[in-house]
PDB file of C-alpha atoms in Angstrom:
ATOM      1  CA  ASP H   1      -0.077   0.948  10.466  1.00  0.00           C
ATOM      2  CA  VAL H   2       2.938  -1.699  11.574  1.00  0.00           C
ATOM      3  CA  THR H   3       6.418  -0.497  11.632  1.00  0.00           C
ATOM      4  CA  THR H   4       7.367  -4.919  11.998  1.00  0.00           C
ATOM      5  CA  VAL H   5      10.119  -5.765   9.157  1.00  0.00           C
ATOM      6  CA  GLU H   6       8.317  -7.976   7.262  1.00  0.00           C
ATOM      7  CA  LEU H   7       4.353  -6.519   7.685  1.00  0.00           C
ATOM      8  CA  VAL H   8       5.024  -3.516   6.924  1.00  0.00           C
ATOM      9  CA  ASP H   9       6.674  -4.544   3.562  1.00  0.00           C
ATOM     10  CA  ALA H  10       2.720  -5.551   2.794  1.00  0.00           C
ATOM     11  CA  THR H  11       0.747  -2.906   4.786  1.00  0.00           C
ATOM     12  CA  ASP H  12       3.111   0.196   4.443  1.00  0.00           C
ATOM     13  CA  PRO H  13       5.838   0.007   1.828  1.00  0.00           C
ATOM     14  CA  GLY H  14       7.640   3.614   2.408  1.00  0.00           C
ATOM     15  CA  GLU H  15       7.553   3.199   6.512  1.00  0.00           C
ATOM     16  CA  HIS H  16      10.138   0.931   7.091  1.00  0.00           C
ATOM     17  CA  ASN H  17      11.282   0.297   3.748  1.00  0.00           C
TER      18      ASN H  17
END
């Protein structure tokens, strides 16, 4: 579970976006 603006988009769509 990453919160990197680039990675989170593909790994956890919803945590940051």
